[in-house]
PDB file of N, CA and C in Angstrom:
ATOM      1  N   MET O   4       0.831  -1.178   0.034  1.00  0.00           N
ATOM      2  CA  MET O   4       0.050   0.009  -0.014  1.00  0.00           C
ATOM      3  C   MET O   4       0.876   1.243  -0.028  1.00  0.00           C
ATOM      4  N   ARG O   5       0.531   2.250  -0.796  1.00  0.00           N
ATOM      5  CA  ARG O   5       1.263   3.472  -0.814  1.00  0.00           C
ATOM      6  C   ARG O   5       0.340   4.640  -0.487  1.00  0.00           C
ATOM      7  N   PHE O   6       0.891   5.633   0.160  1.00  0.00           N
ATOM      8  CA  PHE O   6       0.153   6.792   0.514  1.00  0.00           C
ATOM      9  C   PHE O   6       0.912   8.089   0.057  1.00  0.00           C
ATOM     10  N   ALA O   7       0.233   9.090  -0.425  1.00  0.00           N
ATOM     11  CA  ALA O   7       0.833  10.352  -0.653  1.00  0.00           C
ATOM     12  C   ALA O   7       0.787  11.145   0.663  1.00  0.00           C
ATOM     13  N   TRP O   8       1.764  12.092   0.810  1.00  0.00           N
ATOM     14  CA  TRP O   8       1.811  12.914   2.002  1.00  0.00           C
ATOM     15  C   TRP O   8       0.484  13.560   2.375  1.00  0.00           C
ATOM     16  N   LYS O   9      -0.206  14.065   1.362  1.00  0.00           N
ATOM     17  CA  LYS O   9      -1.464  14.738   1.597  1.00  0.00           C
ATOM     18  C   LYS O   9      -2.515  13.797   2.245  1.00  0.00           C
ATOM     19  N   ASP O  10      -2.332  12.475   1.976  1.00  0.00           N
ATOM     20  CA  ASP O  10      -3.264  11.477   2.552  1.00  0.00           C
ATOM     21  C   ASP O  10      -2.743  11.030   3.944  1.00  0.00           C
ATOM     22  N   VAL O  11      -1.464  10.879   4.084  1.00  0.00           N
ATOM     23  CA  VAL O  11      -0.870  10.434   5.345  1.00  0.00           C
ATOM     24  C   VAL O  11      -1.125  11.445   6.478  1.00  0.00           C
ATOM     25  N   LYS O  12      -0.981  12.709   6.191  1.00  0.00           N
ATOM     26  CA  LYS O  12      -1.106  13.693   7.223  1.00  0.00           C
ATOM     27  C   LYS O  12      -2.532  13.790   7.785  1.00  0.00           C
ATOM     28  N   LYS O  13      -3.462  13.227   7.143  1.00  0.00           N
ATOM     29  CA  LYS O  13      -4.833  13.175   7.599  1.00  0.00           C
ATOM     30  C   LYS O  13      -5.184  11.978   8.468  1.00  0.00           C
ATOM     31  N   LEU O  14      -4.268  10.978   8.458  1.00  0.00           N
ATOM     32  CA  LEU O  14      -4.598   9.662   9.119  1.00  0.00           C
ATOM     33  C   LEU O  14      -4.520   9.787  10.577  1.00  0.00           C
ATOM     34  N   PRO O  15      -5.588   9.253  11.300  1.00  0.00           N
ATOM     35  CA  PRO O  15      -5.498   9.164  12.727  1.00  0.00           C
ATOM     36  C   PRO O  15      -4.589   7.943  13.122  1.00  0.00           C
ATOM     37  N   VAL O  16      -3.886   8.072  14.285  1.00  0.00           N
ATOM     38  CA  VAL O  16      -3.095   7.023  14.809  1.00  0.00           C
ATOM     39  C   VAL O  16      -3.842   6.453  16.008  1.00  0.00           C
ATOM     40  N   VAL O  17      -4.174   5.107  15.932  1.00  0.00           N
ATOM     41  CA  VAL O  17      -5.006   4.472  16.899  1.00  0.00           C
ATOM     42  C   VAL O  17      -4.320   3.186  17.397  1.00  0.00           C
ATOM     43  N   THR O  18      -4.465   2.891  18.655  1.00  0.00           N
ATOM     44  CA  THR O  18      -3.909   1.692  19.213  1.00  0.00           C
ATOM     45  C   THR O  18      -4.779   0.525  18.829  1.00  0.00           C
ATOM     46  N   VAL O  19      -4.217  -0.720  18.986  1.00  0.00           N
ATOM     47  CA  VAL O  19      -4.948  -1.929  18.648  1.00  0.00           C
ATOM     48  C   VAL O  19      -6.307  -2.004  19.404  1.00  0.00           C
ATOM     49  N   SER O  20      -6.307  -1.460  20.666  1.00  0.00           N
ATOM     50  CA  SER O  20      -7.555  -1.460  21.427  1.00  0.00           C
ATOM     51  C   SER O  20      -8.501  -0.356  21.119  1.00  0.00           C
ATOM     52  N   GLY O  21      -8.118   0.540  20.274  1.00  0.00           N
ATOM     53  CA  GLY O  21      -9.023   1.578  19.757  1.00  0.00           C
ATOM     54  C   GLY O  21      -8.804   2.919  20.360  1.00  0.00           C
ATOM     55  N   GLN O  22      -7.764   3.170  21.191  1.00  0.00           N
ATOM     56  CA  GLN O  22      -7.508   4.485  21.776  1.00  0.00           C
ATOM     57  C   GLN O  22      -6.896   5.331  20.646  1.00  0.00           C
ATOM     58  N   VAL O  23      -7.498   6.518  20.457  1.00  0.00           N
ATOM     59  CA  VAL O  23      -6.973   7.445  19.445  1.00  0.00           C
ATOM     60  C   VAL O  23      -5.859   8.334  20.055  1.00  0.00           C
ATOM     61  N   LEU O  24      -4.639   8.202  19.482  1.00  0.00           N
ATOM     62  CA  LEU O  24      -3.497   8.970  19.994  1.00  0.00           C
ATOM     63  C   LEU O  24      -3.406  10.286  19.358  1.00  0.00           C
ATOM     64  N   GLY O  25      -3.887  10.447  18.147  1.00  0.00           N
ATOM     65  CA  GLY O  25      -3.845  11.750  17.424  1.00  0.00           C
ATOM     66  C   GLY O  25      -3.677  11.581  15.923  1.00  0.00           C
ATOM     67  N   HIS O  26      -3.156  12.594  15.295  1.00  0.00           N
ATOM     68  CA  HIS O  26      -2.967  12.589  13.808  1.00  0.00           C
ATOM     69  C   HIS O  26      -1.541  12.809  13.454  1.00  0.00           C
ATOM     70  N   ILE O  27      -1.109  12.298  12.322  1.00  0.00           N
ATOM     71  CA  ILE O  27       0.287  12.558  11.860  1.00  0.00           C
ATOM     72  C   ILE O  27       0.345  14.014  11.367  1.00  0.00           C
ATOM     73  N   ILE O  28       1.420  14.703  11.892  1.00  0.00           N
ATOM     74  CA  ILE O  28       1.593  16.058  11.434  1.00  0.00           C
ATOM     75  C   ILE O  28       2.937  16.236  10.728  1.00  0.00           C
ATOM     76  N   ASP O  29       3.825  15.217  10.893  1.00  0.00           N
ATOM     77  CA  ASP O  29       5.121  15.308  10.219  1.00  0.00           C
ATOM     78  C   ASP O  29       5.780  13.971  10.154  1.00  0.00           C
ATOM     79  N   LEU O  30       6.871  13.823   9.409  1.00  0.00           N
ATOM     80  CA  LEU O  30       7.627  12.593   9.313  1.00  0.00           C
ATOM     81  C   LEU O  30       9.078  12.858   9.529  1.00  0.00           C
ATOM     82  N   VAL O  31       9.804  11.889  10.106  1.00  0.00           N
ATOM     83  CA  VAL O  31      11.276  11.992  10.301  1.00  0.00           C
ATOM     84  C   VAL O  31      11.934  10.941   9.446  1.00  0.00           C
ATOM     85  N   PHE O  32      12.876  11.380   8.590  1.00  0.00           N
ATOM     86  CA  PHE O  32      13.618  10.467   7.692  1.00  0.00           C
ATOM     87  C   PHE O  32      15.033  10.394   8.095  1.00  0.00           C
ATOM     88  N   GLU O  33      15.675   9.183   7.839  1.00  0.00           N
ATOM     89  CA  GLU O  33      17.105   9.023   8.002  1.00  0.00           C
ATOM     90  C   GLU O  33      17.659   9.180   6.600  1.00  0.00           C
ATOM     91  N   THR O  34      18.463  10.137   6.329  1.00  0.00           N
ATOM     92  CA  THR O  34      18.891  10.551   4.992  1.00  0.00           C
ATOM     93  C   THR O  34      19.828   9.584   4.385  1.00  0.00           C
ATOM     94  N   GLU O  35      20.690   8.898   5.130  1.00  0.00           N
ATOM     95  CA  GLU O  35      21.671   8.053   4.485  1.00  0.00           C
ATOM     96  C   GLU O  35      21.025   6.805   3.850  1.00  0.00           C
ATOM     97  N   GLY O  36      20.041   6.202   4.493  1.00  0.00           N
ATOM     98  CA  GLY O  36      19.321   5.082   3.914  1.00  0.00           C
ATOM     99  C   GLY O  36      17.988   5.499   3.303  1.00  0.00           C
ATOM    100  N   GLN O  37      17.636   6.746   3.309  1.00  0.00           N
ATOM    101  CA  GLN O  37      16.423   7.225   2.788  1.00  0.00           C
ATOM    102  C   GLN O  37      15.202   6.466   3.356  1.00  0.00           C
ATOM    103  N   LEU O  38      15.272   6.329   4.719  1.00  0.00           N
ATOM    104  CA  LEU O  38      14.240   5.544   5.422  1.00  0.00           C
ATOM    105  C   LEU O  38      13.391   6.419   6.282  1.00  0.00           C
ATOM    106  N   LEU O  39      12.091   6.093   6.281  1.00  0.00           N
ATOM    107  CA  LEU O  39      11.166   6.762   7.233  1.00  0.00           C
ATOM    108  C   LEU O  39      11.432   6.117   8.594  1.00  0.00           C
ATOM    109  N   VAL O  40      11.799   7.014   9.596  1.00  0.00           N
ATOM    110  CA  VAL O  40      12.227   6.482  10.887  1.00  0.00           C
ATOM    111  C   VAL O  40      11.083   6.659  11.934  1.00  0.00           C
ATOM    112  N   GLN O  41      10.495   7.798  11.931  1.00  0.00           N
ATOM    113  CA  GLN O  41       9.431   8.101  12.943  1.00  0.00           C
ATOM    114  C   GLN O  41       8.346   8.996  12.354  1.00  0.00           C
ATOM    115  N   TYR O  42       7.175   8.867  13.018  1.00  0.00           N
ATOM    116  CA  TYR O  42       6.011   9.717  12.704  1.00  0.00           C
ATOM    117  C   TYR O  42       5.920  10.690  13.860  1.00  0.00           C
ATOM    118  N   VAL O  43       5.592  11.971  13.485  1.00  0.00           N
ATOM    119  CA  VAL O  43       5.342  12.953  14.510  1.00  0.00           C
ATOM    120  C   VAL O  43       3.827  12.986  14.595  1.00  0.00           C
ATOM    121  N   VAL O  44       3.284  12.714  15.772  1.00  0.00           N
ATOM    122  CA  VAL O  44       1.854  12.622  16.022  1.00  0.00           C
ATOM    123  C   VAL O  44       1.421  13.694  17.064  1.00  0.00           C
ATOM    124  N   ARG O  45       0.365  14.385  16.754  1.00  0.00           N
ATOM    125  CA  ARG O  45      -0.187  15.333  17.717  1.00  0.00           C
ATOM    126  C   ARG O  45      -1.483  14.836  18.228  1.00  0.00           C
ATOM    127  N   SER O  46      -1.679  14.928  19.514  1.00  0.00           N
ATOM    128  CA  SER O  46      -2.945  14.483  20.110  1.00  0.00           C
ATOM    129  C   SER O  46      -4.105  15.317  19.608  1.00  0.00           C
ATOM    130  N   SER O  47      -5.277  14.766  19.713  1.00  0.00           N
ATOM    131  CA  SER O  47      -6.486  15.433  19.159  1.00  0.00           C
ATOM    132  C   SER O  47      -7.232  16.176  20.248  1.00  0.00           C
ATOM    133  N   LEU O  48      -6.681  16.314  21.410  1.00  0.00           N
ATOM    134  CA  LEU O  48      -7.404  17.041  22.494  1.00  0.00           C
ATOM    135  C   LEU O  48      -7.554  18.503  22.154  1.00  0.00           C
ATOM    136  N   LEU O  49      -8.724  19.113  22.497  1.00  0.00           N
ATOM    137  CA  LEU O  49      -9.023  20.410  22.103  1.00  0.00           C
ATOM    138  C   LEU O  49      -8.138  21.520  22.714  1.00  0.00           C
ATOM    139  N   HIS O  50      -7.887  21.404  24.028  1.00  0.00           N
ATOM    140  CA  HIS O  50      -7.186  22.496  24.740  1.00  0.00           C
ATOM    141  C   HIS O  50      -5.776  22.128  25.081  1.00  0.00           C
ATOM    142  N   HIS O  51      -5.358  20.892  24.920  1.00  0.00           N
ATOM    143  CA  HIS O  51      -4.006  20.443  25.341  1.00  0.00           C
ATOM    144  C   HIS O  51      -3.470  19.498  24.269  1.00  0.00           C
ATOM    145  N   HIS O  52      -2.576  20.033  23.514  1.00  0.00           N
ATOM    146  CA  HIS O  52      -1.968  19.236  22.459  1.00  0.00           C
ATOM    147  C   HIS O  52      -0.660  18.676  22.946  1.00  0.00           C
ATOM    148  N   THR O  53      -0.462  17.354  22.787  1.00  0.00           N
ATOM    149  CA  THR O  53       0.764  16.679  23.103  1.00  0.00           C
ATOM    150  C   THR O  53       1.341  16.159  21.795  1.00  0.00           C
ATOM    151  N   THR O  54       2.576  16.279  21.599  1.00  0.00           N
ATOM    152  CA  THR O  54       3.243  15.837  20.399  1.00  0.00           C
ATOM    153  C   THR O  54       4.100  14.644  20.696  1.00  0.00           C
ATOM    154  N   TYR O  55       4.035  13.573  19.915  1.00  0.00           N
ATOM    155  CA  TYR O  55       4.756  12.293  20.203  1.00  0.00           C
ATOM    156  C   TYR O  55       5.591  11.970  18.934  1.00  0.00           C
ATOM    157  N   LEU O  56       6.657  11.257  19.185  1.00  0.00           N
ATOM    158  CA  LEU O  56       7.435  10.584  18.134  1.00  0.00           C
ATOM    159  C   LEU O  56       7.070   9.093  18.213  1.00  0.00           C
ATOM    160  N   VAL O  57       6.520   8.555  17.114  1.00  0.00           N
ATOM    161  CA  VAL O  57       6.160   7.133  17.078  1.00  0.00           C
ATOM    162  C   VAL O  57       7.069   6.442  16.087  1.00  0.00           C
ATOM    163  N   SER O  58       7.821   5.470  16.588  1.00  0.00           N
ATOM    164  CA  SER O  58       8.755   4.765  15.790  1.00  0.00           C
ATOM    165  C   SER O  58       8.079   3.861  14.794  1.00  0.00           C
ATOM    166  N   ARG O  59       8.652   3.593  13.593  1.00  0.00           N
ATOM    167  CA  ARG O  59       8.043   2.711  12.639  1.00  0.00           C
ATOM    168  C   ARG O  59       7.878   1.299  13.195  1.00  0.00           C
ATOM    169  N   ASP O  60       8.736   0.963  14.225  1.00  0.00           N
ATOM    170  CA  ASP O  60       8.622  -0.409  14.820  1.00  0.00           C
ATOM    171  C   ASP O  60       7.388  -0.505  15.648  1.00  0.00           C
ATOM    172  N   GLN O  61       6.725   0.603  16.034  1.00  0.00           N
ATOM    173  CA  GLN O  61       5.493   0.561  16.794  1.00  0.00           C
ATOM    174  C   GLN O  61       4.259   0.409  15.982  1.00  0.00           C
ATOM    175  N   ILE O  62       4.406   0.477  14.646  1.00  0.00           N
ATOM    176  CA  ILE O  62       3.259   0.322  13.727  1.00  0.00           C
ATOM    177  C   ILE O  62       2.897  -1.158  13.570  1.00  0.00           C
ATOM    178  N   VAL O  63       1.634  -1.439  13.868  1.00  0.00           N
ATOM    179  CA  VAL O  63       1.146  -2.760  13.658  1.00  0.00           C
ATOM    180  C   VAL O  63       0.654  -3.001  12.169  1.00  0.00           C
ATOM    181  N   ARG O  64      -0.141  -2.024  11.748  1.00  0.00           N
ATOM    182  CA  ARG O  64      -0.636  -2.145  10.307  1.00  0.00           C
ATOM    183  C   ARG O  64      -1.154  -0.765   9.872  1.00  0.00           C
ATOM    184  N   TYR O  65      -1.197  -0.614   8.587  1.00  0.00           N
ATOM    185  CA  TYR O  65      -1.812   0.544   7.932  1.00  0.00           C
ATOM    186  C   TYR O  65      -3.162   0.112   7.406  1.00  0.00           C
ATOM    187  N   GLU O  66      -4.149   0.979   7.549  1.00  0.00           N
ATOM    188  CA  GLU O  66      -5.420   0.807   6.976  1.00  0.00           C
ATOM    189  C   GLU O  66      -5.731   2.033   6.142  1.00  0.00           C
ATOM    190  N   ALA O  67      -6.681   1.979   5.249  1.00  0.00           N
ATOM    191  CA  ALA O  67      -6.999   3.132   4.345  1.00  0.00           C
ATOM    192  C   ALA O  67      -7.346   4.374   5.145  1.00  0.00           C
ATOM    193  N   ASP O  68      -7.962   4.191   6.357  1.00  0.00           N
ATOM    194  CA  ASP O  68      -8.472   5.334   7.088  1.00  0.00           C
ATOM    195  C   ASP O  68      -7.765   5.557   8.404  1.00  0.00           C
ATOM    196  N   LYS O  69      -6.703   4.796   8.758  1.00  0.00           N
ATOM    197  CA  LYS O  69      -5.978   4.949  10.015  1.00  0.00           C
ATOM    198  C   LYS O  69      -4.698   4.168  10.037  1.00  0.00           C
ATOM    199  N   ILE O  70      -3.846   4.486  11.064  1.00  0.00           N
ATOM    200  CA  ILE O  70      -2.610   3.688  11.316  1.00  0.00           C
ATOM    201  C   ILE O  70      -2.783   3.074  12.671  1.00  0.00           C
ATOM    202  N   ILE O  71      -2.591   1.762  12.775  1.00  0.00           N
ATOM    203  CA  ILE O  71      -2.816   1.052  14.022  1.00  0.00           C
ATOM    204  C   ILE O  71      -1.376   0.817  14.659  1.00  0.00           C
ATOM    205  N   VAL O  72      -1.281   1.206  15.951  1.00  0.00           N
ATOM    206  CA  VAL O  72      -0.047   0.955  16.673  1.00  0.00           C
ATOM    207  C   VAL O  72      -0.257  -0.006  17.837  1.00  0.00           C
ATOM    208  N   ASP O  73       0.808  -0.589  18.345  1.00  0.00           N
ATOM    209  CA  ASP O  73       0.737  -1.554  19.451  1.00  0.00           C
ATOM    210  C   ASP O  73       0.280  -0.923  20.704  1.00  0.00           C
ATOM    211  N   ASP O  74      -0.572  -1.627  21.436  1.00  0.00           N
ATOM    212  CA  ASP O  74      -1.046  -1.118  22.739  1.00  0.00           C
ATOM    213  C   ASP O  74       0.055  -1.017  23.777  1.00  0.00           C
ATOM    214  N   ALA O  75       0.983  -1.967  23.761  1.00  0.00           N
ATOM    215  CA  ALA O  75       2.026  -2.090  24.764  1.00  0.00           C
ATOM    216  C   ALA O  75       3.122  -1.027  24.562  1.00  0.00           C
ATOM    217  N   VAL O  76       3.228  -0.436  23.491  1.00  0.00           N
ATOM    218  CA  VAL O  76       4.296   0.546  23.226  1.00  0.00           C
ATOM    219  C   VAL O  76       3.780   1.948  23.415  1.00  0.00           C
ATOM    220  N   LYS O  77       4.446   2.724  24.279  1.00  0.00           N
ATOM    221  CA  LYS O  77       4.082   4.098  24.578  1.00  0.00           C
ATOM    222  C   LYS O  77       4.847   5.039  23.719  1.00  0.00           C
ATOM    223  N   PRO O  78       4.157   5.956  23.003  1.00  0.00           N
ATOM    224  CA  PRO O  78       4.955   6.963  22.219  1.00  0.00           C
ATOM    225  C   PRO O  78       5.727   7.850  23.228  1.00  0.00           C
ATOM    226  N   MET O  79       6.854   8.355  22.737  1.00  0.00           N
ATOM    227  CA  MET O  79       7.661   9.223  23.591  1.00  0.00           C
ATOM    228  C   MET O  79       7.277  10.690  23.367  1.00  0.00           C
ATOM    229  N   PRO O  80       6.773  11.381  24.405  1.00  0.00           N
ATOM    230  CA  PRO O  80       6.501  12.781  24.234  1.00  0.00           C
ATOM    231  C   PRO O  80       7.776  13.582  23.990  1.00  0.00           C
ATOM    232  N   ILE O  81       7.628  14.624  23.087  1.00  0.00           N
ATOM    233  CA  ILE O  81       8.726  15.514  22.812  1.00  0.00           C
ATOM    234  C   ILE O  81       8.394  16.875  23.206  1.00  0.00           C
ATOM    235  N   GLU O  82       9.347  17.675  23.639  1.00  0.00           N
ATOM    236  CA  GLU O  82       9.134  19.035  23.995  1.00  0.00           C
ATOM    237  C   GLU O  82       9.219  19.899  22.754  1.00  0.00           C
ATOM    238  N   PRO O  83       8.213  20.755  22.492  1.00  0.00           N
ATOM    239  CA  PRO O  83       8.363  21.609  21.326  1.00  0.00           C
ATOM    240  C   PRO O  83       9.415  22.653  21.518  1.00  0.00           C
ATOM    241  N   GLU O  84      10.126  22.918  20.439  1.00  0.00           N
ATOM    242  CA  GLU O  84      11.147  23.946  20.537  1.00  0.00           C
ATOM    243  C   GLU O  84      10.517  25.319  20.330  1.00  0.00           C
ATOM    244  N   LYS O  85      11.093  26.370  20.949  1.00  0.00           N
ATOM    245  CA  LYS O  85      10.581  27.711  20.842  1.00  0.00           C
ATOM    246  C   LYS O  85      10.629  28.234  19.405  1.00  0.00           C
ATOM    247  N   SER O  86      11.722  27.829  18.706  1.00  0.00           N
ATOM    248  CA  SER O  86      11.937  28.344  17.346  1.00  0.00           C
ATOM    249  C   SER O  86      11.478  27.440  16.243  1.00  0.00           C
ATOM    250  N   ALA O  87      11.111  26.281  16.535  1.00  0.00           N
ATOM    251  CA  ALA O  87      10.755  25.303  15.416  1.00  0.00           C
ATOM    252  C   ALA O  87       9.491  24.562  15.817  1.00  0.00           C
ATOM    253  N   SER O  88       8.795  24.127  14.813  1.00  0.00           N
ATOM    254  CA  SER O  88       7.529  23.384  15.068  1.00  0.00           C
ATOM    255  C   SER O  88       7.666  21.829  15.079  1.00  0.00           C
ATOM    256  N   THR O  89       8.876  21.421  14.605  1.00  0.00           N
ATOM    257  CA  THR O  89       9.157  19.980  14.646  1.00  0.00           C
ATOM    258  C   THR O  89      10.491  19.677  15.295  1.00  0.00           C
ATOM    259  N   PRO O  90      10.657  18.438  15.766  1.00  0.00           N
ATOM    260  CA  PRO O  90      11.896  18.102  16.496  1.00  0.00           C
ATOM    261  C   PRO O  90      13.139  18.130  15.597  1.00  0.00           C
ATOM    262  N   ARG O  91      14.273  18.505  16.205  1.00  0.00           N
ATOM    263  CA  ARG O  91      15.550  18.449  15.481  1.00  0.00           C
ATOM    264  C   ARG O  91      16.178  17.104  15.728  1.00  0.00           C
ATOM    265  N   LEU O  92      16.926  16.640  14.741  1.00  0.00           N
ATOM    266  CA  LEU O  92      17.650  15.352  14.874  1.00  0.00           C
ATOM    267  C   LEU O  92      19.084  15.643  15.266  1.00  0.00           C
ATOM    268  N   LEU O  93      19.601  14.785  16.157  1.00  0.00           N
ATOM    269  CA  LEU O  93      21.009  14.869  16.553  1.00  0.00           C
ATOM    270  C   LEU O  93      21.836  14.304  15.392  1.00  0.00           C
ATOM    271  N   PRO O  94      22.966  14.915  15.051  1.00  0.00           N
ATOM    272  CA  PRO O  94      23.833  14.429  13.969  1.00  0.00           C
ATOM    273  C   PRO O  94      24.221  12.936  14.165  1.00  0.00           C
ATOM    274  N   ASP O  95      24.165  12.203  13.134  1.00  0.00           N
ATOM    275  CA  ASP O  95      24.663  10.760  13.079  1.00  0.00           C
ATOM    276  C   ASP O  95      23.962   9.805  14.020  1.00  0.00           C
ATOM    277  N   THR O  96      22.897  10.212  14.758  1.00  0.00           N
ATOM    278  CA  THR O  96      22.273   9.331  15.624  1.00  0.00           C
ATOM    279  C   THR O  96      20.874   8.971  15.233  1.00  0.00           C
ATOM    280  N   GLY O  97      20.179   9.838  14.512  1.00  0.00           N
ATOM    281  CA  GLY O  97      18.806   9.580  14.116  1.00  0.00           C
ATOM    282  C   GLY O  97      17.866   9.822  15.256  1.00  0.00           C
ATOM    283  N   MET O  98      18.348  10.257  16.386  1.00  0.00           N
ATOM    284  CA  MET O  98      17.494  10.495  17.599  1.00  0.00           C
ATOM    285  C   MET O  98      17.115  11.943  17.635  1.00  0.00           C
ATOM    286  N   ALA O  99      15.809  12.199  17.959  1.00  0.00           N
ATOM    287  CA  ALA O  99      15.325  13.576  18.051  1.00  0.00           C
ATOM    288  C   ALA O  99      15.723  14.180  19.343  1.00  0.00           C
ATOM    289  N   THR O 100      15.869  15.518  19.349  1.00  0.00           N
ATOM    290  CA  THR O 100      16.177  16.275  20.557  1.00  0.00           C
ATOM    291  C   THR O 100      14.931  16.823  21.079  1.00  0.00           C
TER     292      THR O 100
END
């Protein structure tokens, strides 16, 4: 299955048990291997937005209308930067700051 970015950014991220974690707002790539490494997901709460990095290893399956992630795996909250809207990657590690 292939998705265009315009379609991916609309997909909700849901656990196997049905808990909605949020929607994809950005993607993190590893440039050397041209691999998608993480999904940046923002919670759907009205007054309190939490942003998470979800590893591709946490993905159980893709469906046409959502992405299903494992119940046992907790997304890692990231702190938003004052000058940027997405996380920065540390050089040569692929880890977000």
